[in-house]
Each structure stands twice: as C-alpha cells, then as structure tokens.
Amino acid sequence: MRTKIVAGNWKMNCDLAEMEDLLGEIKNQLDSVSNDVHLMVAPSFTNLYPAFQSLRETNIHVAAQNMHQEQNGAFTGEVSVEMLKGVGVKNVILGHSERRSIFHETNALLAEKVNTALAKKMNIIFCVGEELKSRKEAKHIEVVKEQLEKGLFHIKAENFKNVVIAYEPVWAIGTGETATPEQAQEMHAEIRKMIADQYNSAIADEVSILYGGSVKPANAKEIFSKKDVDGGLIGGASLKADDFLAIANSF
Ligand code: 13P
C-alpha cells in the first residue's frame, strides 16, 4: 500500500504570527483527517523550528523547501542539511519548478542535492514537470524523463524508500489551470513505468507520486481518484486551513 500524502508548500508566505494562526486552525480540525493520510507542511526556513515545535505532538510532518548541496562553508545565505536536521526537519522538497526556473537549478545540481540529502537520511520530495511549450509540442513525457534520469535515477534502489515524487506541470502552478485528472494519471503512470524500467516494479509500485498545480477542494477528489495519483503537493490552497484539510479529506 502506497502512502497517501497531502503536503502544503507554503513558498515565501506566512510570517511567524501568520503561521501560528494557520497551524492552530489546522490542528483544531485534525481529527477530521483520516489516519492513513500523511500530512506535511513546508514553511520558510525561518519558520521551520517553530513549526516543528508546534507540530511535535501531532502526526503532521515538516519539510524544508530547499537546501544547499554542500555540508557547510562559505555559502552566504544558504542552509545545509545538518542545519535542517538540527531543528527537527526530516523532509526536503528538491527541484521545485520555481527553484529550477527562477534560481536556475539544473538537473546536475539537483543530483548533488539529492545525494547530500540521502547521505544524511533526509526524505526527499523530488519535483518534476514540463513547461507549457513542451506540453504543446507533446514533449512532456520526454522532459520529465530527462529530469528523473539526470536528477534522481543515479540513486541506489534501497534509497528509494526515502523518496516521494511530485509531478507539477509548470503551466498549472498558481495559474488556476489544473491538469485534467487524465493528464495527471497519464504522467504518473509514465513515471511509475520509468522507475520500473530503471529499477524494478516493486520499487515503482511502492513510491508515492503526488500531483501539484492548482489543486483545490473542488478538484482534489477527481485527481486523487486516479490510480497512480497518491496525493498532492499544494501551493495556494494550503494557506487556508479549511481548504488544506478539505483536500486531505478528498481520497
Ligand atoms: P499551486 O497549488 O498554488 O498551483 O502551487 C502548486 C505548487 O507549486 C506546489 O509546490
């Protein structure tokens, strides 16, 4: 049985006071969420420790949105894997399309970040997804395959237990335009096949693959009903407790 996951990527939103309000509202309604749904939130670096403290009595996990590939050193403004672990963080999002496009993170750089994270037993949510141009040219599967081959598929089979994949078509992020459930299912099935071909079908069957891109309460049920969709990586809608929990209740 694959783990069902609903993760909120808060991006550069929520100062400390706003986060405390949001976490308070989420915690108040936690009983409504089925125990078999694994909830996660990804606050900004400055809010990781208070989030960890606030959530330690709950089963909500905390993820960082990024980390540096080196262990330490003269990298002004960066945060290392040990720093994350030191404040209780065990999960990190790598390769989000905003990191790839705005901060020029390449597949090669992401491969290094993956290695650093896994070497320290950090769980990874590895994001992939094509831009609109590639989708229009019917190259979306090719693009995602290259992102996986260059950024992730060098890892050992045994490390896959620490990996979740998030398919986030760039054209559906923050645009209100969602991939159709069929488009999501097509890509998720392709990703699973790529993992089966590269590793084996047992690993492919076990890995959770999340969909991200304008998921909201109104569309989550249909997307999550698809056989290879194991949950969502939620941006905008995760900033409202009611919407986030409604999405978590959409399996
Ligand atoms: P939206 O849900 O706001 O489209 O963002 C998706 C996303 O980028 C999550 O990582």
CSV table of C-alpha atoms and ligand atoms in Angstrom, one decimal, residues 9 11 96-98 168 172-175 212-215 233-237, ligand 1:
chain,number,residue,atom,x,y,z
A,9,ASN,CA,4.2,24.1,0.1
A,11,LYS,CA,6.5,29.0,-0.6
A,96,HIS,CA,10.5,22.6,-7.4
A,97,SER,CA,10.0,24.4,-10.7
A,98,GLU,CA,10.4,27.8,-9.1
A,168,GLU,CA,3.9,19.5,-11.1
A,172,ALA,CA,-0.7,24.5,-13.8
A,173,ILE,CA,1.2,26.1,-10.9
A,174,GLY,CA,-0.5,29.2,-9.5
A,175,THR,CA,-2.4,29.7,-12.7
A,212,GLY,CA,0.7,19.6,-7.8
A,213,GLY,CA,-0.7,22.5,-9.7
A,214,SER,CA,-3.8,24.4,-8.7
A,215,VAL,CA,-5.2,21.6,-6.6
A,233,LEU,CA,1.7,19.0,-3.3
A,234,ILE,CA,-0.5,22.0,-2.7
A,235,GLY,CA,0.5,25.7,-3.0
A,236,GLY,CA,-2.1,28.4,-2.7
A,237,ALA,CA,-4.9,26.3,-1.2
B,1,13P,P1,-0.5,26.0,-6.6
B,1,13P,O1,-1.3,24.9,-5.8
B,1,13P,O2,-0.6,27.3,-6.0
B,1,13P,O3,-0.7,25.9,-8.0
B,1,13P,O4,1.1,25.6,-6.4
B,1,13P,C1,1.5,24.3,-6.6
B,1,13P,C2,2.9,24.1,-6.2
B,1,13P,O5,3.8,24.7,-6.8
B,1,13P,C3,3.2,23.3,-5.0
B,1,13P,O6,4.5,23.1,-4.9
